[in-house]
Coordinates of C-alpha atoms in Angstrom, one line a residue:
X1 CA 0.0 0.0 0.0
X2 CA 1.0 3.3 -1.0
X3 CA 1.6 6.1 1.7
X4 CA 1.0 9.5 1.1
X5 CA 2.6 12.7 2.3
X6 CA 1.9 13.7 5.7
X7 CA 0.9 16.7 4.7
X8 CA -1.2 16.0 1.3
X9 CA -3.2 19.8 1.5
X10 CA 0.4 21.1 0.6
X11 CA 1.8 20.9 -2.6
X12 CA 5.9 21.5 -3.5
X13 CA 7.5 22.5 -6.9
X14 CA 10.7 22.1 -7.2
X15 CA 12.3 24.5 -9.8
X16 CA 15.5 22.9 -10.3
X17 CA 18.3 23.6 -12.6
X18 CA 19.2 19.6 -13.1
X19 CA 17.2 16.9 -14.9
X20 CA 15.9 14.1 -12.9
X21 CA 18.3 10.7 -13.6
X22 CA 20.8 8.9 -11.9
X23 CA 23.6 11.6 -11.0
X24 CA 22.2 13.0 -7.3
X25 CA 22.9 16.5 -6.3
X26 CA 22.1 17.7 -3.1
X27 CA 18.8 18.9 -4.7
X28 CA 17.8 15.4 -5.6
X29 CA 18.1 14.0 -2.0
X30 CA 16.4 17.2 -0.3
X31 CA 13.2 16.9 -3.2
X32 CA 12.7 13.2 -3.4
X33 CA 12.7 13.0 0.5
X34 CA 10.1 16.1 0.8
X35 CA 7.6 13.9 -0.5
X36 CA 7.3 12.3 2.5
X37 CA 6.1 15.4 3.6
X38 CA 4.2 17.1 0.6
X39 CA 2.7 16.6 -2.8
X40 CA 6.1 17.3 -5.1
X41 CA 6.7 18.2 -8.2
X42 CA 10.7 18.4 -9.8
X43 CA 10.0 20.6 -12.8
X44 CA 13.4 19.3 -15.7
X45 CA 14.5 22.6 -16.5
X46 CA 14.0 23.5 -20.5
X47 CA 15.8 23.0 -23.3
X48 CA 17.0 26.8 -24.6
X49 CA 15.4 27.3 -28.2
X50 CA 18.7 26.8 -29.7
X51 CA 18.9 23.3 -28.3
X52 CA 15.0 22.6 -28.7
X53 CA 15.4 23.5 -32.6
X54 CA 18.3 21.7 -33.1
X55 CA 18.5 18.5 -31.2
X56 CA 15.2 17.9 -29.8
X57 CA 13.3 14.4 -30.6
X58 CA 9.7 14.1 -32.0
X59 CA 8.4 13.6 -29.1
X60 CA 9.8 16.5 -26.6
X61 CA 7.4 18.4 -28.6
X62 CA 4.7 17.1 -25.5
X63 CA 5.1 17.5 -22.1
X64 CA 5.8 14.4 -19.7
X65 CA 5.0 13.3 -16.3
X66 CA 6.6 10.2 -14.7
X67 CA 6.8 9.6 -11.2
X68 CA 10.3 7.6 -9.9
X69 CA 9.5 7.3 -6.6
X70 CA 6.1 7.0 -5.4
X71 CA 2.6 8.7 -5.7
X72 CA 3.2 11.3 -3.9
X73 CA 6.8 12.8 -6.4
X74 CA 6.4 13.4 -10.0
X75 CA 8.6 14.4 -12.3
X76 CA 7.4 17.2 -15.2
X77 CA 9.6 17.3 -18.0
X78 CA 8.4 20.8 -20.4
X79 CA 7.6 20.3 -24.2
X80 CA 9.8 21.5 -26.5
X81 CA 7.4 24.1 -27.2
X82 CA 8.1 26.1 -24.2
X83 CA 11.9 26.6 -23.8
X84 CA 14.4 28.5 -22.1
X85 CA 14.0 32.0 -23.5
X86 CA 15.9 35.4 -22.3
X87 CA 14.5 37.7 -25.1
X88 CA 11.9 39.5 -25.2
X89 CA 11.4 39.8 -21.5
X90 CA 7.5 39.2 -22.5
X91 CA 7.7 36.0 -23.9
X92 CA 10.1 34.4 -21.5
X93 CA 7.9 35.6 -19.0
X94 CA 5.0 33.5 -20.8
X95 CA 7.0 30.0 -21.0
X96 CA 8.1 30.8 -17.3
X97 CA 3.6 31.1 -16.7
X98 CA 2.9 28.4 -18.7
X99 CA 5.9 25.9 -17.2
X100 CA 5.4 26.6 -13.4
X101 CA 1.2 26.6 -14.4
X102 CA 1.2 23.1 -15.0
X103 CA 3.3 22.0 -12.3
X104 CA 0.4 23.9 -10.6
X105 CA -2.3 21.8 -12.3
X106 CA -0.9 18.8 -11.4
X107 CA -0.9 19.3 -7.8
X108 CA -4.7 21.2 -7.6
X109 CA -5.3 17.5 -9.2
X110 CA -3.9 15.5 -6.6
X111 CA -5.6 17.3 -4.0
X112 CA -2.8 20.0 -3.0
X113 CA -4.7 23.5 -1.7
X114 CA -1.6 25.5 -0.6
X115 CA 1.8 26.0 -2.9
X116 CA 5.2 26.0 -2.5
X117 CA 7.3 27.1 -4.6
X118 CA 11.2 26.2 -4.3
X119 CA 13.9 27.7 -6.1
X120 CA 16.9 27.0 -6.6
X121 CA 19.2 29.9 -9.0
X122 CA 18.7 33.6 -9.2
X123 CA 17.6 32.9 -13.2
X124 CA 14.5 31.4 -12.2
X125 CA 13.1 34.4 -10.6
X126 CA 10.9 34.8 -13.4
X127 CA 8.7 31.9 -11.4
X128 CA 7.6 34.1 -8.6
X129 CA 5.6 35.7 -11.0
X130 CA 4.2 32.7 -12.5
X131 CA 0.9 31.7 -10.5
X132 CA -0.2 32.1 -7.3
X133 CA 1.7 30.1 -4.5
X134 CA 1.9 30.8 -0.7
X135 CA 5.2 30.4 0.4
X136 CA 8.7 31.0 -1.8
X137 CA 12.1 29.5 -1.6
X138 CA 15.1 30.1 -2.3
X139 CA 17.7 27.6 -1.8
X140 CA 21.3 28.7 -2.0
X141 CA 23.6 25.5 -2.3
X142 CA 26.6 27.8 -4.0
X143 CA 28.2 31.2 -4.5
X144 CA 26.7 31.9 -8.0
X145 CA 29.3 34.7 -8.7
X146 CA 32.1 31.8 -8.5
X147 CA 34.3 34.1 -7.8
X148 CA 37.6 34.0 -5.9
X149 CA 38.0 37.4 -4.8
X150 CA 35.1 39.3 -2.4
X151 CA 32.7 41.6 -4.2
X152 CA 29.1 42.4 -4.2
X153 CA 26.3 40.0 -5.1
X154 CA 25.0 40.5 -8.0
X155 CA 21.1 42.8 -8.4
X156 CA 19.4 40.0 -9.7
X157 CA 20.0 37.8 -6.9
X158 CA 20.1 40.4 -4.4
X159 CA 16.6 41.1 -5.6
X160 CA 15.4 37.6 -5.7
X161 CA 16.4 37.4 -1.9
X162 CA 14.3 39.5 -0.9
X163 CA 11.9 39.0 -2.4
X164 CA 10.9 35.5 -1.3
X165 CA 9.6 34.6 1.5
X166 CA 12.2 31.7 3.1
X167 CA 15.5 31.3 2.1
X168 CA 17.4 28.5 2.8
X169 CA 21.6 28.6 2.6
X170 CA 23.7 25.6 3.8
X171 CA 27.2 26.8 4.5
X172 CA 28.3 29.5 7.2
X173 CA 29.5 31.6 4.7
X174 CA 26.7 31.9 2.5
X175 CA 24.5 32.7 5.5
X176 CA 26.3 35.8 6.6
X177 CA 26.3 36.4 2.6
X178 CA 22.4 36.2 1.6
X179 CA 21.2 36.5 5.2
X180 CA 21.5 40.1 5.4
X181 CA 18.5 40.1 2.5
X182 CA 16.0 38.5 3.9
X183 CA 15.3 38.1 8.0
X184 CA 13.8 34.6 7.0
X185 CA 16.8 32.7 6.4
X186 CA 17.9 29.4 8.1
X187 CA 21.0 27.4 7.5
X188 CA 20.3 23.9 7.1
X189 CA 24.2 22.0 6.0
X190 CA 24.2 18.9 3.2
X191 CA 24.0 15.7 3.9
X192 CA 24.9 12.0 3.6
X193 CA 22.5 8.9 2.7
X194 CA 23.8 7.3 5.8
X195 CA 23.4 3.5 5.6
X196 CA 24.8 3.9 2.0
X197 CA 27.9 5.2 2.6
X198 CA 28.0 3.2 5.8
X199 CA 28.1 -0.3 4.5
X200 CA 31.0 -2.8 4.4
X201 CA 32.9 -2.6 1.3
X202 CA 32.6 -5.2 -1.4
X203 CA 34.8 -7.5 -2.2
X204 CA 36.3 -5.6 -5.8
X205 CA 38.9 -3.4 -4.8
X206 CA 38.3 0.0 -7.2
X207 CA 42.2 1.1 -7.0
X208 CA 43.8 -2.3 -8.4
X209 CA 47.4 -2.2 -8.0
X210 CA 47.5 1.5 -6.6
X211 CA 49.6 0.4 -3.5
X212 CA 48.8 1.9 0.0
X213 CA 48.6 4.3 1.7
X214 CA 46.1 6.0 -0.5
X215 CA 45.2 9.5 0.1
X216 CA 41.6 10.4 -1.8
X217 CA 39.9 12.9 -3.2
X218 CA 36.6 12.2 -4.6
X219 CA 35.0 15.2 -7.2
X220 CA 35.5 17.6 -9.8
X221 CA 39.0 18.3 -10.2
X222 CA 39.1 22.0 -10.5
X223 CA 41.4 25.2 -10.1
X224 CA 40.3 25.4 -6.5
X225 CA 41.5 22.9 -4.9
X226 CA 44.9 23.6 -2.9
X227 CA 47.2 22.1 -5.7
X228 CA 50.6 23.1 -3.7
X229 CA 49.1 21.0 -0.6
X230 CA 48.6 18.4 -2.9
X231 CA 52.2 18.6 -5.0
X232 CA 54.0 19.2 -1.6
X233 CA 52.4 16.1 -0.3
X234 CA 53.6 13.7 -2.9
X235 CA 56.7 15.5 -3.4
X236 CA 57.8 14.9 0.3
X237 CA 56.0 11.6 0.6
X238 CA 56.6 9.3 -2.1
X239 CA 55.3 6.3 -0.7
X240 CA 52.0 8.0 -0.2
X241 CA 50.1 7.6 -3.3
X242 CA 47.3 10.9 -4.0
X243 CA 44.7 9.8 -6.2
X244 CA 42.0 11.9 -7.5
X245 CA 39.2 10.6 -9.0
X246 CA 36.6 12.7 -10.6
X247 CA 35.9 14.6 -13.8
X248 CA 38.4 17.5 -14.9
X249 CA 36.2 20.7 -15.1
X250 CA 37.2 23.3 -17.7
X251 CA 39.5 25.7 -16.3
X252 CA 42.0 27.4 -18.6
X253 CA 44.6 27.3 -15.8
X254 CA 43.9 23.6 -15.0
X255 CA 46.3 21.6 -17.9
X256 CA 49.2 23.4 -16.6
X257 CA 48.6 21.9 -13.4
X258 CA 47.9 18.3 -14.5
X259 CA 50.9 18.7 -16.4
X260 CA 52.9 19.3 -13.7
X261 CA 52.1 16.5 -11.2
X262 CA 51.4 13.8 -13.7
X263 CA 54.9 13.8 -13.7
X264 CA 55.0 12.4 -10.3
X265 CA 54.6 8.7 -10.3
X266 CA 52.7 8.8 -7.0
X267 CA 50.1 11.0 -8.5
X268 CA 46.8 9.1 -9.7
X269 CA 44.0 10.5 -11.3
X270 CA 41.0 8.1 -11.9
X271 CA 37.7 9.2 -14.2
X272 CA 34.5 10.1 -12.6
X273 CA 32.8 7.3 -11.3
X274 CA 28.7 7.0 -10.8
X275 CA 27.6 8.5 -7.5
X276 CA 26.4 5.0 -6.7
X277 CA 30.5 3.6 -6.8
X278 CA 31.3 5.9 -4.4
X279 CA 30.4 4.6 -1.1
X280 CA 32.7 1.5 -2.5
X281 CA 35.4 3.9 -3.6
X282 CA 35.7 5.2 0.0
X283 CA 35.9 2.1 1.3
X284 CA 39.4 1.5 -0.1
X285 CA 40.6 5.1 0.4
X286 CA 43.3 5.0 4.2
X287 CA 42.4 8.6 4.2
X288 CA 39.7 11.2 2.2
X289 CA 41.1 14.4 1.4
X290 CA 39.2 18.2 1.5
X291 CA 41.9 20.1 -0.4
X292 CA 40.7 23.6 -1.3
X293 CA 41.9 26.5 -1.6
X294 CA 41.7 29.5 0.9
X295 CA 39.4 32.0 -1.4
X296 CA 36.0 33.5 -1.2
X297 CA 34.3 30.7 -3.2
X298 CA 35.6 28.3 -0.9
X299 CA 34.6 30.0 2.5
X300 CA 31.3 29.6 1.2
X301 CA 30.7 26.4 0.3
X302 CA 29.9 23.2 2.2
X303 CA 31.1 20.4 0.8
X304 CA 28.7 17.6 0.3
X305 CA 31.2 14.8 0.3
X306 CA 32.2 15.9 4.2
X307 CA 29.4 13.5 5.8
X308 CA 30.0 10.8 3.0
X309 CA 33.6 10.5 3.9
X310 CA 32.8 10.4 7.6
X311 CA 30.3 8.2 7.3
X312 CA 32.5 5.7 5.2
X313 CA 34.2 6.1 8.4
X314 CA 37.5 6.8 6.6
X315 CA 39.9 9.5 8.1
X316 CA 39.7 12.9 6.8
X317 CA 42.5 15.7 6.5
X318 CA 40.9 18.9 4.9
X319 CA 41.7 22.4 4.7
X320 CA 40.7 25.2 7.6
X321 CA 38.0 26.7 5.3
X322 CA 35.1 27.7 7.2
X323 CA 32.6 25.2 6.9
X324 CA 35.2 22.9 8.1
X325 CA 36.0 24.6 11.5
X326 CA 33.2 23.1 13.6
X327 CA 34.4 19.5 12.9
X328 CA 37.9 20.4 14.2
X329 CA 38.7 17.0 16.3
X330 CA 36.4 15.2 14.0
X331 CA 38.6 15.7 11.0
X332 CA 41.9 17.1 10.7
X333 CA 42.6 20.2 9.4
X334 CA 45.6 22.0 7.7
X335 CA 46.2 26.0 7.2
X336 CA 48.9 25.9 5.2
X337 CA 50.6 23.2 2.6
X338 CA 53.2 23.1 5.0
X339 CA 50.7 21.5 7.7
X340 CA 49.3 18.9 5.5
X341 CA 52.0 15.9 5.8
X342 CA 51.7 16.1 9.7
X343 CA 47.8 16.4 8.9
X344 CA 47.9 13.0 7.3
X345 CA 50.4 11.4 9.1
X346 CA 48.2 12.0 12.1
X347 CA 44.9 10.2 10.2
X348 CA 47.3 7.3 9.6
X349 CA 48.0 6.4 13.1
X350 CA 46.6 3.3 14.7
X351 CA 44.3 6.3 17.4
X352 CA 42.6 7.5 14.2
X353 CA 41.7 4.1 12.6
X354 CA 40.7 2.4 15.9
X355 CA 37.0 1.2 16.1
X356 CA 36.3 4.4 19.0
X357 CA 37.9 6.7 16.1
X358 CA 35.8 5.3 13.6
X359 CA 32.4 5.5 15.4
X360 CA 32.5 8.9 16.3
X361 CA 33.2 9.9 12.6
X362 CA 30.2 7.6 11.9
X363 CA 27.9 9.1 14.5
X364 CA 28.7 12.7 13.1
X365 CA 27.7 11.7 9.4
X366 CA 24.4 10.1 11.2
X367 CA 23.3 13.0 12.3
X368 CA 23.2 14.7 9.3
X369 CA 21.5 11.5 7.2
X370 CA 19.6 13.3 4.6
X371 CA 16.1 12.3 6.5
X372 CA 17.0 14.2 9.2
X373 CA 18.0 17.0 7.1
X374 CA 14.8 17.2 5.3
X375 CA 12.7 17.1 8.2
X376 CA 14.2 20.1 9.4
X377 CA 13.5 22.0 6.0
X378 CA 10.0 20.0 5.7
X379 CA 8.9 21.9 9.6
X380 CA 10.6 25.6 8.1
X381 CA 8.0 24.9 5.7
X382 CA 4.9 23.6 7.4
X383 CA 5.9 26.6 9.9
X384 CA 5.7 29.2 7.3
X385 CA 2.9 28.1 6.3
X386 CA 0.7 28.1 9.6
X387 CA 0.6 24.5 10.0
X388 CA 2.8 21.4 11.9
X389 CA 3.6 18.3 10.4
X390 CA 1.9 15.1 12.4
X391 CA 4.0 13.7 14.9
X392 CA 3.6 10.3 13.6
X393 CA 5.4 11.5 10.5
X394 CA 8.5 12.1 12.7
X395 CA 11.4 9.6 11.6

């Protein structure tokens, strides 16, 4: 049998600038798991008119509905017809109406009495003037500027803040950032699926013949990350082995880089692998690595892989950036390159891989399992809204 939201009056649409598939971003846990609480809808953002005239298949010209995970989720996927537009203002504003409108439709049908709408960039903006809704998010999971150096935020964004009713920032750094627009904003961090990442490792080592120790980073590899901790490391440490696996983003400054410490021969990089390796991949790792850089991106970002490593129950060494500072003793942190060997050679001891050492990483990652995170953002919700979510819907 089939159970509903606890709150079926409500109805959530998710404007979201990912597709629905089998590549999770934070977004994707947070959505899929508010249907516990409320009707949802994740609206695929559109094709831009270029795209939809180009590549687009017969059949994008209709709209689709599936739903993935139960009743009570759906996922609306906009026809070709009505894509991405910038200019004029007037008719981008229609395919914006028209978009959010049926997302609307779909949960009048299922019952839904009161709307939320949830957003998720300062582009979509153009939604809060859509339909009729009674409560707006926006959820911050970045520093959209991307930009090393501080600076203002940009209008548009700025604008979009306050506007809404709720927003919703997960790093410490992005509060004190987008806070100051809008008195209704709560900071709730990313999480891990727990009793994923928490499960013994298989049997198919994913490194082969990559001897150990094996120091590991898991993500995009980018200009950000703290590439002279990282040379210094296996420059002074030769029989540590630094492997990165992830996919190489494109940064113009990046190649130089790569070029420079592929020339070390204890220097791996691996390709991307599915998010649903990586609990395995952890598994093998002696120590996870949070290398970034010390700029104004990085102080505001919360990095989603934290709770996964600990809950792998791997050692972590990661740089002091800010969202880092509160799990000082949990993880170990460096401030400089220079403080990184130490930093690892401490996460190697026998104290850091001993059962005690490995359940209180664990029990940190469990308290930020993605349910628990989403019922926190599910009662911000029913709050604004007046109402309080059952108390047999607490898990």
């Amino acid at each position: 049998m089939t159970v509903g939201p606890a709150l079926p009056d409500v109805g959530l649409i998710a404007v979201v600038p990912d597709s629905w598939g089998p590549e999770w971003q934070s977004r994707h846990h947070l959505v899929s798991r508010l249907a516990a609480y409320f009707q949802t809808v994740w609206c695929d953002p559109p094709s831009g008119w270029r795209e939809t005239t180009r590549d687009t298949p017969w059949f994008r010209i209709f709209e689709t509905i599936r739903g993935p995970t139960g009743a009570a989720f759906d996922v609306y996927t906009p026809p070709a017809w009505a894509p991405q537009l910038h200019r004029p203002s007037w008719l981008a504003q229609v395919t914006w109406t028209w978009r959010v409108q049926q997302a609307v439709r779909r949960l009048r049908r299922r019952g839904a009495k009161r709307i939320v709408l949830a957003m998720w960039r300062p582009q979509m903006a153009p939604a809060l003037h859509a339909s009729a809704h009674d409560l707006s998010l926006y959820l911050i999971d970045d520093e959209y500027t991307f930009s090393d150096e501080p600076g203002p935020t940009p209008p548009a964004e700025a604008e979009l803040a306050a506007a809404v009713d709720q927003i919703v920032v997960h790093s410490l750094g992005l509060l004190e950032e987008k806070g100051r627009f809008n008195p209704h904003t709560v900071r709730i961090p990313l999480g891990v699926d727990f009793a994923r990442f928490s499960a013994p490792a298989p049997a198919s080592d994913p490194f082969g013949p990559i001897p150990r120790p094996r120091l590991v980073y898991v993500g995009r590899i980018k200009r950000n990350l703290d590439w002279p901790a990282l040379e210094l490391v296996a420059r002074q440490r030769p029989d540590w082995q630094v492997v990165l696996c992830g996919t190489e983003s494109p940064h113009s400054e990046l190649p130089a880089i790569l070029k420079r410490v592929s020339s070390l021969a204890n220097f791996h990089f691996l390709p991307g692998r599915p998010s649903t390796d990586v609990p395995a991949v952890l598994q093998y790792a002696d120590v996870c690595l949070l290398p970034y850089a010390f700029t104004r991106y990085n102080d505001c970002i919360y990095p989603l892989k934290l709770h996964e490593y600990l809950a792998s129950g791997r050692p972590v060494v990661g740089s002091a950036i800010r969202s880092l500072l509160e799990f000082d003793g949990v993880i170990h942190l460096a401030r400089t390159p220079q403080e990184w060997p130490a930093a690892i050679e401490a996460a190697l001891s026998e104290e850091d891989n001993s059962a005690s050492a490995v359940e209180r990483r664990r029990r940190v990652a469990q308290q930020h399992d993605w349910d628990v995170l989403v019922r926190r953002l599910a009662d911000v919700i029913s709050e604004r809204l007046g109402m309080s979510i059952p108390t047999a819907s607490a898990s």
